CSV table of C-alpha atoms in Angstrom, one decimal:
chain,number,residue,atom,x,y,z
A,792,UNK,CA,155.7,-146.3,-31.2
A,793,UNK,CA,154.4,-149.5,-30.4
A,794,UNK,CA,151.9,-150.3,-33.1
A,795,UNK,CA,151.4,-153.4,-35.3
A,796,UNK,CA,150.7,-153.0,-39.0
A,797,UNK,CA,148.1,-155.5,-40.3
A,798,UNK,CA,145.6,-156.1,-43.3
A,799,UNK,CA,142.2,-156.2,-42.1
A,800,UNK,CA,141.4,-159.4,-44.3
A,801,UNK,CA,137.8,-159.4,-44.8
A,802,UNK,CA,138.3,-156.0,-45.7
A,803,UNK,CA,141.6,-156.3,-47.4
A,804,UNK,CA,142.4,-152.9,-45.5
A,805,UNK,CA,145.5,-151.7,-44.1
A,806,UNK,CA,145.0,-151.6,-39.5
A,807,UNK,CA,147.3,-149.7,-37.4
A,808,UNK,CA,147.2,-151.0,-34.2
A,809,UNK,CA,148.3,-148.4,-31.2
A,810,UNK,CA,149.0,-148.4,-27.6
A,811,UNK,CA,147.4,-145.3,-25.9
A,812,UNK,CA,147.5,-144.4,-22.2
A,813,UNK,CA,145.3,-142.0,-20.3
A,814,UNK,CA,141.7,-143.2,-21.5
A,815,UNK,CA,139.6,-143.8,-18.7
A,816,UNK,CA,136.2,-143.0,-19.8
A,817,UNK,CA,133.7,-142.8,-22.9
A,818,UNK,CA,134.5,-139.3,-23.4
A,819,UNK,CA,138.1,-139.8,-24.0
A,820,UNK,CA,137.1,-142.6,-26.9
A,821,UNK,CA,134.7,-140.2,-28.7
A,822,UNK,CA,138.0,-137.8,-28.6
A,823,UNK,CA,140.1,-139.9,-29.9
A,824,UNK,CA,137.4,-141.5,-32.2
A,825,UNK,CA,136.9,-137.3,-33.6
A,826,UNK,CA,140.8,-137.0,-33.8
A,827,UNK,CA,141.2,-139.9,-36.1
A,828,UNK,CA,138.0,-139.3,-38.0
A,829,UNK,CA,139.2,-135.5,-38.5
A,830,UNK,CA,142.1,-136.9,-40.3
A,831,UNK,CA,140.2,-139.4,-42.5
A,832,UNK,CA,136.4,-139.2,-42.2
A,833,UNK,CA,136.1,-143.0,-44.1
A,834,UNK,CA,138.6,-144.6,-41.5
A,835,UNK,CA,137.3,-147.8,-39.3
A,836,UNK,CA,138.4,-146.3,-35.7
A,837,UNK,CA,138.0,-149.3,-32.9
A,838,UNK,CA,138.8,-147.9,-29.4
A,839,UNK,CA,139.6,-150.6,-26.3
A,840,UNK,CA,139.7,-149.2,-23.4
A,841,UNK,CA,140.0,-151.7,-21.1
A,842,UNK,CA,143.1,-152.7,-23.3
A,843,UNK,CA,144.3,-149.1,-24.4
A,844,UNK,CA,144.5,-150.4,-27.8
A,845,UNK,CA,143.3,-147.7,-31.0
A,846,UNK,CA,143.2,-149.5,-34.4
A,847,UNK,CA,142.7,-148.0,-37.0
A,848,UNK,CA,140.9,-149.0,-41.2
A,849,UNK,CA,142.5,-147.0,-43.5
A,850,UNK,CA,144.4,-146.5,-46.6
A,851,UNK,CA,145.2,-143.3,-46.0
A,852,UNK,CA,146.7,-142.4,-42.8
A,853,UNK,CA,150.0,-143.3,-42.1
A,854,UNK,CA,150.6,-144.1,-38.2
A,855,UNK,CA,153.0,-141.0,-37.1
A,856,UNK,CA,149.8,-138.8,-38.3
A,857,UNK,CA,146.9,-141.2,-36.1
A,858,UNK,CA,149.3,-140.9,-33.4
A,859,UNK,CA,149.9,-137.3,-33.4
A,860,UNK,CA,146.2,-136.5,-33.9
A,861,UNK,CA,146.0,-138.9,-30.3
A,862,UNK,CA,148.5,-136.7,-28.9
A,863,UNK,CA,146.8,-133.2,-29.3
A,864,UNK,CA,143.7,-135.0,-27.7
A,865,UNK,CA,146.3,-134.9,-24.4
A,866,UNK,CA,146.6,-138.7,-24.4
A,867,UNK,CA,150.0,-140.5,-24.8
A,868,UNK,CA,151.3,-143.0,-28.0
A,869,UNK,CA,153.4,-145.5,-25.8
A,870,UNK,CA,156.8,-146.3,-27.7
A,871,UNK,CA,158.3,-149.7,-27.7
């Protein structure tokens, strides 16, 4: 997967940074927003989707689970 790892330092929380394609429109961020969130309620989600970049808050969720919660949505986790 091509993600980055990163603390979030004003927030001294853990970010998973991820590189999604197939989101075109405001619906697909809410979906992948609600997949994350479904995971981990208290997770920061940020979606770019001029970018395709998802990064995610949280101490909680490891990055193979954000990204297969992206993938039921029907969007693809670009690997490195």
């Amino acid at each position: 997967l091509h993600t980055l790892r990163h603390v979030n330092r004003q927030r001294g929380v853990p970010v998973v940074r991820l590189q999604v394609k197939g989101m075109s429109c405001q619906h697909c961020v809410r979906a992948v927003e609600g997949a994350i969130r479904s995971l981990d309620d208290a997770s920061r989600v940020t979606v770019d989707l001029p970018s395709g970049t998802v990064e995610v808050d949280s101490t909680r969720l490891e990055r193979d689970a954000i990204a297969a919660a992206i993938r039921e949505e029907g969007y693809e986790v670009l690997a490195t």
